[in-house]
């Protein structure tokens, strides 16, 4: 065994002349383990690669592979496929490939042989080989192949680190975090249903008016699921433009369109092994629904500008405040997509239909914001709770939450009285919300918020708990754009 280590630091950006091409190469990166029984080959590869890798470990027998993987910790392996005289089947290389993968499944392995065999190459790739190089090799091609393998190693390490960071972040976010469910029978039934379906991989559709807490429920399902160590990716479908839909969800390759300066991972890939939450699914245009359906059915995506199918393993949760069956009847939503996303439907009732939940929710938010704004020993008077319970809450839990937060910020006494609570005035037409459609109520809610915030869209979006693009989309829908 021979180990060649570069004197250059990993952070050195010095350039080296490249003897195989007319240009230069950047400073060495990473380490490579080369396993080949021909010592002349090992020497030639050491000379060729010493300007490209920080450390080069040469091994003439594969019997020490396990030890070298632990001690040298290479970033890639260049592995010969035949070690015994007179045997050219490549089975030895396949065996040691499988042994390497057992020890480090993410370690890129490039196979090296003097005997080109398509079937053998296919078999090797199926077993996890990164690439296949035939002797005698072309220097430039070999270097490019090894550098690509190293880039793959870096990418895998980055993904692993991101997942580890996300796991820690999820753990910290969930630590001590509780969901205030309320005390109504409707909420008890809702909670039982969530606990029952969360540990399955069934696709879930969450329905309910704006502000009822659909994203909170989605996160609770993720927390209770078998994928709770993985990431949850949220996509606001109402804010995704048609021109960027495929790039946003499926990713793109460099050069696929004018602004595609680099490869980009889409939301499906980012959520692989985790959960993908598609909010406002009812706002997705009909042509884009077909593209989404195709990805869900095939369980694979193709990046914009690419041609390689990428398998994805996700748990899908969707949410909408619209009646999708009604949209199906109007020809605005695909029935097959509805069936695909709607294995289990969870309907969240509006707050006005479960008024007994208002006091515990108000107390929950009061405690949260009292702690946040350092307001000690603060409480509601009984008459204030009665006022909160009597209000119809067109913005549902979100409106209640913002009302309590505003009250805590402005409060000057420890006991919050009726006059400390600011509630939105009744709508101009003085119509009962029970007689309205969801769209009518949503339009009035936006109109009132625009009036209160003097047309400041950022303030309106913050008050309503939605993004500016989503707000603008809804304003166009209700002809509120001036």
CSV table of C-alpha atoms in Angstrom, one decimal:
chain,number,residue,atom,x,y,z
A,1,UNK,CA,0.0,0.0,0.0
A,2,UNK,CA,1.3,3.5,-0.9
A,3,UNK,CA,-0.3,6.7,0.3
A,4,UNK,CA,0.6,10.0,-1.5
A,5,UNK,CA,-0.5,13.1,0.3
A,6,UNK,CA,-0.4,16.6,-1.1
A,7,UNK,CA,1.5,19.3,0.7
A,8,UNK,CA,-1.1,21.8,-0.4
A,9,UNK,CA,-3.9,22.7,2.1
A,10,UNK,CA,-7.5,22.0,1.2
A,11,UNK,CA,-8.1,25.8,1.3
A,12,UNK,CA,-5.2,26.6,-1.0
A,13,UNK,CA,-6.4,28.0,-4.4
A,14,UNK,CA,-3.1,27.7,-6.1
A,15,UNK,CA,-3.2,26.6,-9.8
A,16,UNK,CA,-1.2,23.7,-11.2
A,17,UNK,CA,-0.2,23.2,-14.8
A,18,UNK,CA,-2.2,20.3,-16.4
A,19,UNK,CA,0.1,18.0,-18.3
A,20,UNK,CA,-2.9,16.3,-20.1
A,21,UNK,CA,-4.7,19.4,-21.3
A,22,UNK,CA,-3.8,22.9,-22.4
A,23,UNK,CA,-5.3,24.6,-19.4
A,24,UNK,CA,-4.9,24.6,-15.7
A,25,UNK,CA,-6.6,22.7,-12.9
A,26,UNK,CA,-7.7,24.0,-9.5
A,27,UNK,CA,-6.1,22.9,-6.2
A,28,UNK,CA,-6.5,19.3,-5.2
A,29,UNK,CA,-9.7,18.2,-3.7
A,30,UNK,CA,-10.5,15.2,-1.6
A,31,UNK,CA,-8.9,11.8,-1.5
A,32,UNK,CA,-9.0,8.8,-3.8
A,33,UNK,CA,-8.3,5.1,-3.2
A,34,UNK,CA,-7.0,3.2,-6.3
A,35,UNK,CA,-7.2,-0.6,-6.2
A,36,UNK,CA,-5.3,-2.4,-9.0
A,37,UNK,CA,-3.0,-5.4,-9.1
A,38,UNK,CA,-0.8,-3.9,-11.8
A,39,UNK,CA,1.9,-1.7,-10.1
A,40,UNK,CA,2.7,0.0,-13.3
A,41,UNK,CA,-0.9,1.1,-13.6
A,42,UNK,CA,-0.8,2.4,-10.0
A,43,UNK,CA,2.4,4.4,-10.6
A,44,UNK,CA,1.0,5.9,-13.8
A,45,UNK,CA,-2.3,6.9,-12.1
A,46,UNK,CA,-0.4,8.4,-9.1
A,47,UNK,CA,1.6,10.7,-11.5
A,48,UNK,CA,-1.6,11.6,-13.5
A,49,UNK,CA,-3.8,12.3,-10.5
A,50,UNK,CA,-1.4,13.9,-7.9
A,51,UNK,CA,-2.3,17.4,-9.1
A,52,UNK,CA,-6.0,16.7,-8.7
A,53,UNK,CA,-6.4,15.0,-5.3
A,54,UNK,CA,-5.1,15.9,-1.9
A,55,UNK,CA,-4.3,12.3,-1.0
A,56,UNK,CA,-3.9,9.2,-3.2
A,57,UNK,CA,-4.0,5.8,-1.6
A,58,UNK,CA,-2.6,3.0,-3.8
A,59,UNK,CA,-3.6,-0.6,-3.1
A,60,UNK,CA,-2.4,-3.6,-5.1
A,61,UNK,CA,-4.7,-6.1,-3.4
A,62,UNK,CA,-8.4,-5.7,-2.5
A,63,UNK,CA,-8.0,-7.6,0.8
A,64,UNK,CA,-7.2,-4.4,2.7
A,65,UNK,CA,-10.1,-2.4,1.3
A,66,UNK,CA,-12.1,-2.6,4.5
A,67,UNK,CA,-9.2,-1.3,6.6
A,68,UNK,CA,-8.3,1.4,4.1
A,69,UNK,CA,-11.8,2.7,3.9
A,70,UNK,CA,-11.7,3.3,7.7
A,71,UNK,CA,-8.2,4.6,7.9
A,72,UNK,CA,-7.8,6.7,4.7
A,73,UNK,CA,-11.5,7.7,4.5
A,74,UNK,CA,-11.4,8.3,0.7
A,75,UNK,CA,-13.9,10.4,-1.1
A,76,UNK,CA,-14.0,8.1,-4.2
A,77,UNK,CA,-12.6,4.7,-5.1
A,78,UNK,CA,-11.2,3.6,-8.5
A,79,UNK,CA,-11.5,-0.2,-8.5
A,80,UNK,CA,-10.1,-2.7,-10.9
A,81,UNK,CA,-12.5,-5.6,-11.7
A,82,UNK,CA,-10.0,-8.5,-12.1
A,83,UNK,CA,-7.3,-9.5,-9.6
A,84,UNK,CA,-6.6,-13.2,-10.3
A,85,UNK,CA,-4.4,-14.2,-13.2
A,86,UNK,CA,-6.4,-15.6,-16.1
A,87,UNK,CA,-9.8,-14.6,-14.8
A,88,UNK,CA,-11.5,-11.8,-16.7
A,89,UNK,CA,-15.2,-12.2,-15.7
A,90,UNK,CA,-15.2,-9.1,-13.6
A,91,UNK,CA,-16.9,-11.0,-10.7
A,92,UNK,CA,-14.1,-10.1,-8.3
A,93,UNK,CA,-14.7,-6.4,-8.9
A,94,UNK,CA,-18.5,-6.8,-8.5
A,95,UNK,CA,-17.8,-8.6,-5.2
A,96,UNK,CA,-15.6,-5.9,-3.8
A,97,UNK,CA,-18.0,-3.3,-5.1
A,98,UNK,CA,-20.7,-4.8,-3.0
A,99,UNK,CA,-18.3,-5.0,0.0
A,100,UNK,CA,-17.5,-1.3,-0.3
A,101,UNK,CA,-21.2,-0.4,-0.6
A,102,UNK,CA,-21.9,-2.4,2.6
A,103,UNK,CA,-19.4,-0.2,4.4
A,104,UNK,CA,-20.3,3.1,2.9
A,105,UNK,CA,-23.4,3.1,0.6
A,106,UNK,CA,-22.8,6.7,-0.5
A,107,UNK,CA,-19.1,6.3,-1.5
A,108,UNK,CA,-18.8,6.7,-5.3
A,109,UNK,CA,-17.0,3.8,-6.9
A,110,UNK,CA,-15.6,4.0,-10.5
A,111,UNK,CA,-14.8,0.6,-12.0
A,112,UNK,CA,-11.7,0.0,-14.1
A,113,UNK,CA,-11.2,-2.9,-16.5
A,114,UNK,CA,-9.3,-3.9,-19.7
A,115,UNK,CA,-12.3,-5.8,-20.9
A,116,UNK,CA,-15.3,-3.8,-22.1
A,117,UNK,CA,-18.6,-5.7,-21.6
A,118,UNK,CA,-21.9,-3.9,-21.8
A,119,UNK,CA,-23.8,-6.5,-19.7
A,120,UNK,CA,-21.1,-6.3,-17.1
A,121,UNK,CA,-21.2,-2.5,-17.0
A,122,UNK,CA,-25.0,-2.6,-16.6
A,123,UNK,CA,-24.7,-5.1,-13.8
A,124,UNK,CA,-22.1,-3.0,-12.0
A,125,UNK,CA,-24.2,0.2,-12.3
A,126,UNK,CA,-27.2,-1.7,-10.8
A,127,UNK,CA,-25.0,-2.7,-7.9
A,128,UNK,CA,-24.2,0.9,-7.2
A,129,UNK,CA,-21.1,1.7,-9.3
A,130,UNK,CA,-20.9,5.4,-10.2
A,131,UNK,CA,-19.2,4.9,-13.6
A,132,UNK,CA,-17.2,2.4,-15.7
A,133,UNK,CA,-13.8,3.2,-17.3
A,134,UNK,CA,-12.1,0.9,-19.9
A,135,UNK,CA,-8.3,0.4,-20.1
A,136,UNK,CA,-6.3,1.8,-21.8
A,137,UNK,CA,-7.8,5.0,-20.6
A,138,UNK,CA,-8.0,8.5,-22.0
A,139,UNK,CA,-6.4,10.8,-19.5
A,140,UNK,CA,-8.8,13.7,-19.9
A,141,UNK,CA,-11.8,11.4,-19.8
A,142,UNK,CA,-10.6,9.6,-16.8
A,143,UNK,CA,-9.9,12.8,-14.9
A,144,UNK,CA,-13.3,14.2,-15.9
A,145,UNK,CA,-15.0,10.9,-14.7
A,146,UNK,CA,-13.2,11.0,-11.3
A,147,UNK,CA,-13.9,14.7,-10.8
A,148,UNK,CA,-17.6,14.1,-11.5
A,149,UNK,CA,-17.5,11.2,-9.0
A,150,UNK,CA,-16.0,13.5,-6.4
A,151,UNK,CA,-18.6,16.2,-7.1
A,152,UNK,CA,-21.2,13.5,-6.5
A,153,UNK,CA,-19.6,12.7,-3.2
A,154,UNK,CA,-19.7,16.4,-2.2
A,155,UNK,CA,-23.3,16.6,-3.2
A,156,UNK,CA,-24.3,13.6,-1.2
A,157,UNK,CA,-22.4,14.9,1.8
A,158,UNK,CA,-24.1,18.2,1.5
A,159,UNK,CA,-27.5,16.6,1.4
A,160,UNK,CA,-26.6,14.4,4.4
A,161,UNK,CA,-25.6,17.4,6.3
A,162,UNK,CA,-28.7,19.3,5.4
A,163,UNK,CA,-30.9,16.4,6.4
A,164,UNK,CA,-29.0,16.2,9.7
A,165,UNK,CA,-29.4,19.9,10.3
A,166,UNK,CA,-33.1,19.6,9.4
A,167,UNK,CA,-33.5,16.7,11.8
A,168,UNK,CA,-32.0,18.7,14.6
A,169,UNK,CA,-34.1,21.8,13.6
A,170,UNK,CA,-37.3,19.7,13.5
A,171,UNK,CA,-36.4,18.3,16.9
A,172,UNK,CA,-35.8,21.7,18.4
A,173,UNK,CA,-39.0,23.1,16.8
A,174,UNK,CA,-41.0,20.3,18.2
A,175,UNK,CA,-39.5,20.5,21.6
A,176,UNK,CA,-42.1,21.7,23.9
A,177,UNK,CA,-44.4,22.7,21.0
A,178,UNK,CA,-48.0,21.9,21.4
A,179,UNK,CA,-51.1,22.2,19.3
A,180,UNK,CA,-54.2,23.7,21.1
A,181,UNK,CA,-56.9,21.4,19.9
A,182,UNK,CA,-59.9,22.9,21.8
A,183,UNK,CA,-62.6,21.0,23.7
A,184,UNK,CA,-65.4,20.6,21.2
A,185,UNK,CA,-66.6,17.2,20.0
A,186,UNK,CA,-65.8,18.1,16.4
A,187,UNK,CA,-62.1,18.8,17.4
A,188,UNK,CA,-62.0,15.5,19.4
A,189,UNK,CA,-63.1,13.6,16.4
A,190,UNK,CA,-60.6,15.5,14.2
A,191,UNK,CA,-57.8,14.7,16.5
A,192,UNK,CA,-58.7,11.0,16.6
A,193,UNK,CA,-58.7,10.9,12.8
A,194,UNK,CA,-55.4,12.6,12.5
A,195,UNK,CA,-53.7,10.2,15.0
A,196,UNK,CA,-55.2,7.3,13.1
A,197,UNK,CA,-54.0,8.3,9.6
A,198,UNK,CA,-50.7,10.0,10.4
A,199,UNK,CA,-48.6,6.8,10.7
A,200,UNK,CA,-49.8,5.6,7.3
A,201,UNK,CA,-48.4,6.9,4.0
A,202,UNK,CA,-51.9,7.7,2.7
A,203,UNK,CA,-52.3,10.9,0.7
A,204,UNK,CA,-54.3,13.4,2.7
A,205,UNK,CA,-56.5,16.3,1.6
A,206,UNK,CA,-57.1,18.9,4.3
A,207,UNK,CA,-60.1,21.2,3.6
A,208,UNK,CA,-61.5,24.1,5.4
A,209,UNK,CA,-61.9,27.9,5.3
A,210,UNK,CA,-59.0,30.3,5.4
A,211,UNK,CA,-57.4,30.6,8.8
A,212,UNK,CA,-58.7,27.3,10.2
A,213,UNK,CA,-55.2,25.9,10.7
A,214,UNK,CA,-54.7,23.6,7.7
A,215,UNK,CA,-50.9,24.0,7.7
A,216,UNK,CA,-50.8,23.4,11.5
A,217,UNK,CA,-52.6,20.2,10.9
A,218,UNK,CA,-50.3,19.2,8.1
A,219,UNK,CA,-47.3,19.7,10.4
A,220,UNK,CA,-48.9,17.7,13.2
A,221,UNK,CA,-49.5,14.8,10.7
A,222,UNK,CA,-45.8,15.0,9.8
A,223,UNK,CA,-44.8,15.1,13.5
A,224,UNK,CA,-46.9,11.9,14.2
A,225,UNK,CA,-45.8,10.1,11.0
A,226,UNK,CA,-43.1,7.5,10.4
A,227,UNK,CA,-41.3,10.2,8.4
A,228,UNK,CA,-41.0,12.6,11.3
A,229,UNK,CA,-37.2,12.5,11.1
A,230,UNK,CA,-37.3,13.8,7.5
A,231,UNK,CA,-38.1,17.1,6.1
A,232,UNK,CA,-41.5,18.7,5.4
A,233,UNK,CA,-41.5,20.9,2.3
A,234,UNK,CA,-44.3,23.4,1.9
A,235,UNK,CA,-45.4,24.8,-1.5
A,236,UNK,CA,-48.0,27.6,-1.8
A,237,UNK,CA,-49.6,26.6,-5.1
A,238,UNK,CA,-51.4,29.9,-5.3
A,239,UNK,CA,-48.1,31.7,-5.5
A,240,UNK,CA,-46.5,29.5,-8.1
A,241,UNK,CA,-46.8,31.0,-11.6
A,242,UNK,CA,-47.5,28.8,-14.6
A,243,UNK,CA,-44.2,29.6,-16.2
A,244,UNK,CA,-42.2,28.5,-13.2
A,245,UNK,CA,-44.3,25.6,-12.1
A,246,UNK,CA,-42.1,22.8,-13.4
A,247,UNK,CA,-38.9,24.4,-12.4
A,248,UNK,CA,-40.3,25.0,-8.9
A,249,UNK,CA,-41.6,21.5,-8.3
A,250,UNK,CA,-39.4,19.4,-10.5
A,251,UNK,CA,-36.2,21.5,-10.7
A,252,UNK,CA,-34.2,22.3,-13.8
A,253,UNK,CA,-30.7,21.7,-15.4
A,254,UNK,CA,-28.3,24.4,-16.2
A,255,UNK,CA,-29.0,26.2,-19.5
A,256,UNK,CA,-32.5,24.8,-19.8
A,257,UNK,CA,-33.8,28.4,-20.1
A,258,UNK,CA,-32.4,31.9,-20.0
A,259,UNK,CA,-32.1,32.4,-16.2
A,260,UNK,CA,-31.0,28.8,-15.5
A,261,UNK,CA,-27.5,29.6,-14.5
A,262,UNK,CA,-27.0,26.4,-12.4
A,263,UNK,CA,-28.8,23.1,-11.8
A,264,UNK,CA,-31.7,23.4,-9.3
A,265,UNK,CA,-33.3,20.9,-7.1
A,266,UNK,CA,-37.2,21.0,-7.2
A,267,UNK,CA,-39.5,20.7,-4.3
A,268,UNK,CA,-40.3,17.0,-5.1
A,269,UNK,CA,-36.6,16.1,-4.8
A,270,UNK,CA,-36.0,18.2,-1.7
A,271,UNK,CA,-38.9,16.4,0.0
A,272,UNK,CA,-37.6,12.9,-1.0
A,273,UNK,CA,-38.2,10.4,1.9
A,274,UNK,CA,-40.1,13.2,3.7
A,275,UNK,CA,-43.5,15.0,3.3
A,276,UNK,CA,-44.6,17.4,0.5
A,277,UNK,CA,-47.3,19.8,1.6
A,278,UNK,CA,-49.1,21.5,-1.4
A,279,UNK,CA,-51.2,24.3,0.0
A,280,UNK,CA,-53.9,26.1,-2.0
A,281,UNK,CA,-54.1,23.0,-4.4
A,282,UNK,CA,-57.5,24.3,-5.6
A,283,UNK,CA,-55.8,27.3,-7.3
A,284,UNK,CA,-53.7,25.1,-9.6
A,285,UNK,CA,-54.6,25.7,-13.3
A,286,UNK,CA,-56.1,22.8,-15.3
A,287,UNK,CA,-53.0,22.3,-17.6
A,288,UNK,CA,-50.6,22.1,-14.6
A,289,UNK,CA,-52.8,19.6,-12.9
A,290,UNK,CA,-51.9,17.0,-15.5
A,291,UNK,CA,-48.2,17.5,-14.9
A,292,UNK,CA,-48.7,17.1,-11.2
A,293,UNK,CA,-50.8,14.0,-11.7
A,294,UNK,CA,-48.2,12.4,-13.9
A,295,UNK,CA,-45.5,12.9,-11.2
A,296,UNK,CA,-47.7,11.5,-8.5
A,297,UNK,CA,-48.7,8.5,-10.6
A,298,UNK,CA,-45.2,7.6,-11.8
A,299,UNK,CA,-43.5,8.6,-8.5
A,300,UNK,CA,-40.7,10.1,-10.5
A,301,UNK,CA,-39.9,13.6,-12.0
A,302,UNK,CA,-37.8,14.9,-14.8
A,303,UNK,CA,-36.0,18.2,-14.4
A,304,UNK,CA,-36.7,20.9,-16.9
A,305,UNK,CA,-34.2,20.5,-19.7
A,306,UNK,CA,-33.2,17.1,-18.5
A,307,UNK,CA,-34.1,13.6,-19.7
A,308,UNK,CA,-33.3,11.4,-16.8
A,309,UNK,CA,-36.2,10.3,-14.6
A,310,UNK,CA,-35.5,10.8,-10.9
A,311,UNK,CA,-37.4,8.6,-8.5
A,312,UNK,CA,-39.1,10.3,-5.5
A,313,UNK,CA,-40.5,8.9,-2.4
A,314,UNK,CA,-42.8,11.4,-0.7
A,315,UNK,CA,-45.8,11.5,1.6
A,316,UNK,CA,-48.3,13.9,0.0
A,317,UNK,CA,-50.5,16.3,2.0
A,318,UNK,CA,-52.7,18.9,0.1
A,319,UNK,CA,-54.9,21.6,1.4
A,320,UNK,CA,-57.5,23.9,0.0
A,321,UNK,CA,-60.3,26.2,1.1
A,322,UNK,CA,-62.3,25.5,-2.1
A,323,UNK,CA,-64.8,22.8,-2.9
A,324,UNK,CA,-62.9,20.5,-5.3
A,325,UNK,CA,-65.8,18.4,-6.2
A,326,UNK,CA,-67.7,21.5,-7.3
A,327,UNK,CA,-64.7,22.4,-9.3
A,328,UNK,CA,-64.6,19.0,-10.9
A,329,UNK,CA,-68.3,19.5,-11.9
A,330,UNK,CA,-67.4,22.8,-13.5
A,331,UNK,CA,-64.5,21.1,-15.4
A,332,UNK,CA,-61.9,23.2,-13.5
A,333,UNK,CA,-60.3,20.4,-11.5
A,334,UNK,CA,-59.3,16.9,-12.8
A,335,UNK,CA,-61.3,14.2,-11.2
A,336,UNK,CA,-58.4,11.7,-11.4
A,337,UNK,CA,-56.1,14.1,-9.6
A,338,UNK,CA,-58.8,14.6,-6.9
A,339,UNK,CA,-58.9,10.8,-6.3
A,340,UNK,CA,-55.1,10.7,-6.3
A,341,UNK,CA,-54.7,13.3,-3.6
A,342,UNK,CA,-57.8,12.5,-1.6
A,343,UNK,CA,-57.2,9.0,-0.1
A,344,UNK,CA,-58.2,10.6,3.3
A,345,UNK,CA,-60.0,13.9,3.6
A,346,UNK,CA,-59.8,15.9,6.8
A,347,UNK,CA,-62.4,18.7,7.1
A,348,UNK,CA,-61.6,21.4,9.6
A,349,UNK,CA,-64.8,23.1,10.8
A,350,UNK,CA,-64.8,26.9,11.0
A,351,UNK,CA,-64.4,28.5,14.4
A,352,UNK,CA,-68.0,29.9,14.4
A,353,UNK,CA,-69.3,26.4,14.4
A,354,UNK,CA,-67.3,25.4,17.6
A,355,UNK,CA,-67.6,28.4,19.8
A,356,UNK,CA,-66.6,26.4,22.9
A,357,UNK,CA,-63.1,26.2,21.5
A,358,UNK,CA,-62.7,30.0,21.4
A,359,UNK,CA,-61.8,30.5,25.1
A,360,UNK,CA,-59.1,27.8,25.3
A,361,UNK,CA,-57.6,28.9,22.0
A,362,UNK,CA,-57.6,32.6,23.2
A,363,UNK,CA,-55.9,31.5,26.5
A,364,UNK,CA,-53.4,29.5,24.5
A,365,UNK,CA,-52.4,32.5,22.3
A,366,UNK,CA,-52.5,34.8,25.3
A,367,UNK,CA,-49.9,32.6,27.1
A,368,UNK,CA,-47.8,32.4,24.0
A,369,UNK,CA,-47.6,36.1,23.3
A,370,UNK,CA,-47.4,37.1,27.0
A,371,UNK,CA,-44.2,35.1,27.1
A,372,UNK,CA,-43.0,36.5,23.7
A,373,UNK,CA,-43.5,40.2,24.7
A,374,UNK,CA,-42.6,39.7,28.4
A,375,UNK,CA,-46.1,40.6,29.7
A,376,UNK,CA,-46.3,38.8,33.1
A,377,UNK,CA,-49.5,37.8,34.9
A,378,UNK,CA,-51.8,38.9,32.1
A,379,UNK,CA,-55.3,37.4,31.7
A,380,UNK,CA,-58.7,37.9,30.2
A,381,UNK,CA,-61.7,39.1,32.2
A,382,UNK,CA,-64.7,36.9,32.0
A,383,UNK,CA,-66.6,39.5,30.0
A,384,UNK,CA,-63.8,39.7,27.5
A,385,UNK,CA,-63.9,36.0,26.9
A,386,UNK,CA,-67.6,36.3,26.4
A,387,UNK,CA,-67.0,39.0,23.8
A,388,UNK,CA,-64.5,36.8,22.0
A,389,UNK,CA,-66.9,33.8,22.1
A,390,UNK,CA,-69.8,35.9,20.7
A,391,UNK,CA,-67.8,37.1,17.7
A,392,UNK,CA,-68.2,35.3,14.4
A,393,UNK,CA,-64.5,35.2,13.5
A,394,UNK,CA,-64.6,35.3,9.6
A,395,UNK,CA,-60.8,34.8,9.6
A,396,UNK,CA,-61.1,31.8,12.0
A,397,UNK,CA,-58.2,30.8,14.2
A,398,UNK,CA,-55.7,33.0,12.3
A,399,UNK,CA,-57.8,36.1,13.1
A,400,UNK,CA,-58.2,35.1,16.7
A,401,UNK,CA,-54.4,34.6,17.0
A,402,UNK,CA,-53.6,38.0,15.5
A,403,UNK,CA,-56.3,39.7,17.6
A,404,UNK,CA,-54.8,38.3,20.8
A,405,UNK,CA,-51.2,39.2,19.8
A,406,UNK,CA,-52.3,42.8,19.0
A,407,UNK,CA,-54.1,43.0,22.3
A,408,UNK,CA,-51.1,41.8,24.3
A,409,UNK,CA,-48.8,44.2,22.5
A,410,UNK,CA,-51.0,47.2,23.2
A,411,UNK,CA,-52.2,46.2,26.7
A,412,UNK,CA,-51.4,48.4,29.7
A,413,UNK,CA,-53.1,46.4,32.4
A,414,UNK,CA,-52.8,42.8,33.6
A,415,UNK,CA,-56.5,42.0,33.2
A,416,UNK,CA,-57.7,42.5,29.6
A,417,UNK,CA,-61.1,44.2,29.4
A,418,UNK,CA,-63.7,44.3,26.6
A,419,UNK,CA,-62.4,47.7,25.4
A,420,UNK,CA,-58.9,46.3,25.0
A,421,UNK,CA,-60.0,43.9,22.3
A,422,UNK,CA,-60.3,45.3,18.8
A,423,UNK,CA,-62.6,43.2,16.5
A,424,UNK,CA,-63.3,43.9,12.8
A,425,UNK,CA,-66.7,45.6,12.2
A,426,UNK,CA,-69.4,43.7,10.6
A,427,UNK,CA,-69.3,43.7,6.8
A,428,UNK,CA,-71.0,46.6,5.0
A,429,UNK,CA,-74.0,44.6,3.8
A,430,UNK,CA,-74.5,43.2,7.4
A,431,UNK,CA,-75.1,39.7,6.0
A,432,UNK,CA,-74.7,36.7,8.2
A,433,UNK,CA,-71.7,34.7,7.2
A,434,UNK,CA,-73.7,31.5,7.4
A,435,UNK,CA,-75.6,32.6,4.3
A,436,UNK,CA,-72.4,33.3,2.3
A,437,UNK,CA,-70.2,31.2,0.1
A,438,UNK,CA,-66.6,30.7,1.2
A,439,UNK,CA,-65.5,33.0,-1.7
A,440,UNK,CA,-67.9,35.8,-0.5
A,441,UNK,CA,-66.5,35.6,3.0
A,442,UNK,CA,-62.9,35.5,1.7
A,443,UNK,CA,-63.5,38.6,-0.5
A,444,UNK,CA,-65.0,40.5,2.4
A,445,UNK,CA,-62.2,39.5,4.7
A,446,UNK,CA,-59.6,40.8,2.2
A,447,UNK,CA,-61.6,44.0,1.6
A,448,UNK,CA,-61.8,44.7,5.4
A,449,UNK,CA,-58.1,44.0,5.8
A,450,UNK,CA,-57.2,46.3,2.9
A,451,UNK,CA,-59.3,49.1,4.5
A,452,UNK,CA,-57.8,48.6,7.9
A,453,UNK,CA,-54.2,48.6,6.6
A,454,UNK,CA,-54.8,51.4,4.1
A,455,UNK,CA,-54.0,49.2,1.0
A,456,UNK,CA,-50.6,48.2,2.4
A,457,UNK,CA,-50.3,44.7,0.8
A,458,UNK,CA,-47.5,43.6,3.0
A,459,UNK,CA,-49.5,44.4,6.1
A,460,UNK,CA,-52.6,42.8,4.7
A,461,UNK,CA,-50.7,39.6,3.8
A,462,UNK,CA,-49.2,39.5,7.3
A,463,UNK,CA,-52.6,40.0,9.0
A,464,UNK,CA,-54.2,37.3,6.9
A,465,UNK,CA,-51.3,34.9,7.3
A,466,UNK,CA,-50.6,34.5,3.5
A,467,UNK,CA,-47.8,35.5,1.2
A,468,UNK,CA,-48.0,38.7,-0.9
A,469,UNK,CA,-48.1,36.6,-4.2
A,470,UNK,CA,-51.1,34.6,-2.8
A,471,UNK,CA,-52.8,37.8,-1.7
A,472,UNK,CA,-52.3,39.5,-5.1
A,473,UNK,CA,-53.6,36.3,-6.8
A,474,UNK,CA,-56.8,36.4,-4.7
A,475,UNK,CA,-57.2,40.2,-5.3
A,476,UNK,CA,-57.1,39.6,-9.0
A,477,UNK,CA,-59.6,36.7,-8.6
A,478,UNK,CA,-62.1,39.0,-6.7
A,479,UNK,CA,-61.4,42.0,-9.0
A,480,UNK,CA,-59.9,44.0,-6.1
A,481,UNK,CA,-56.8,45.1,-8.0
A,482,UNK,CA,-56.9,48.9,-8.8
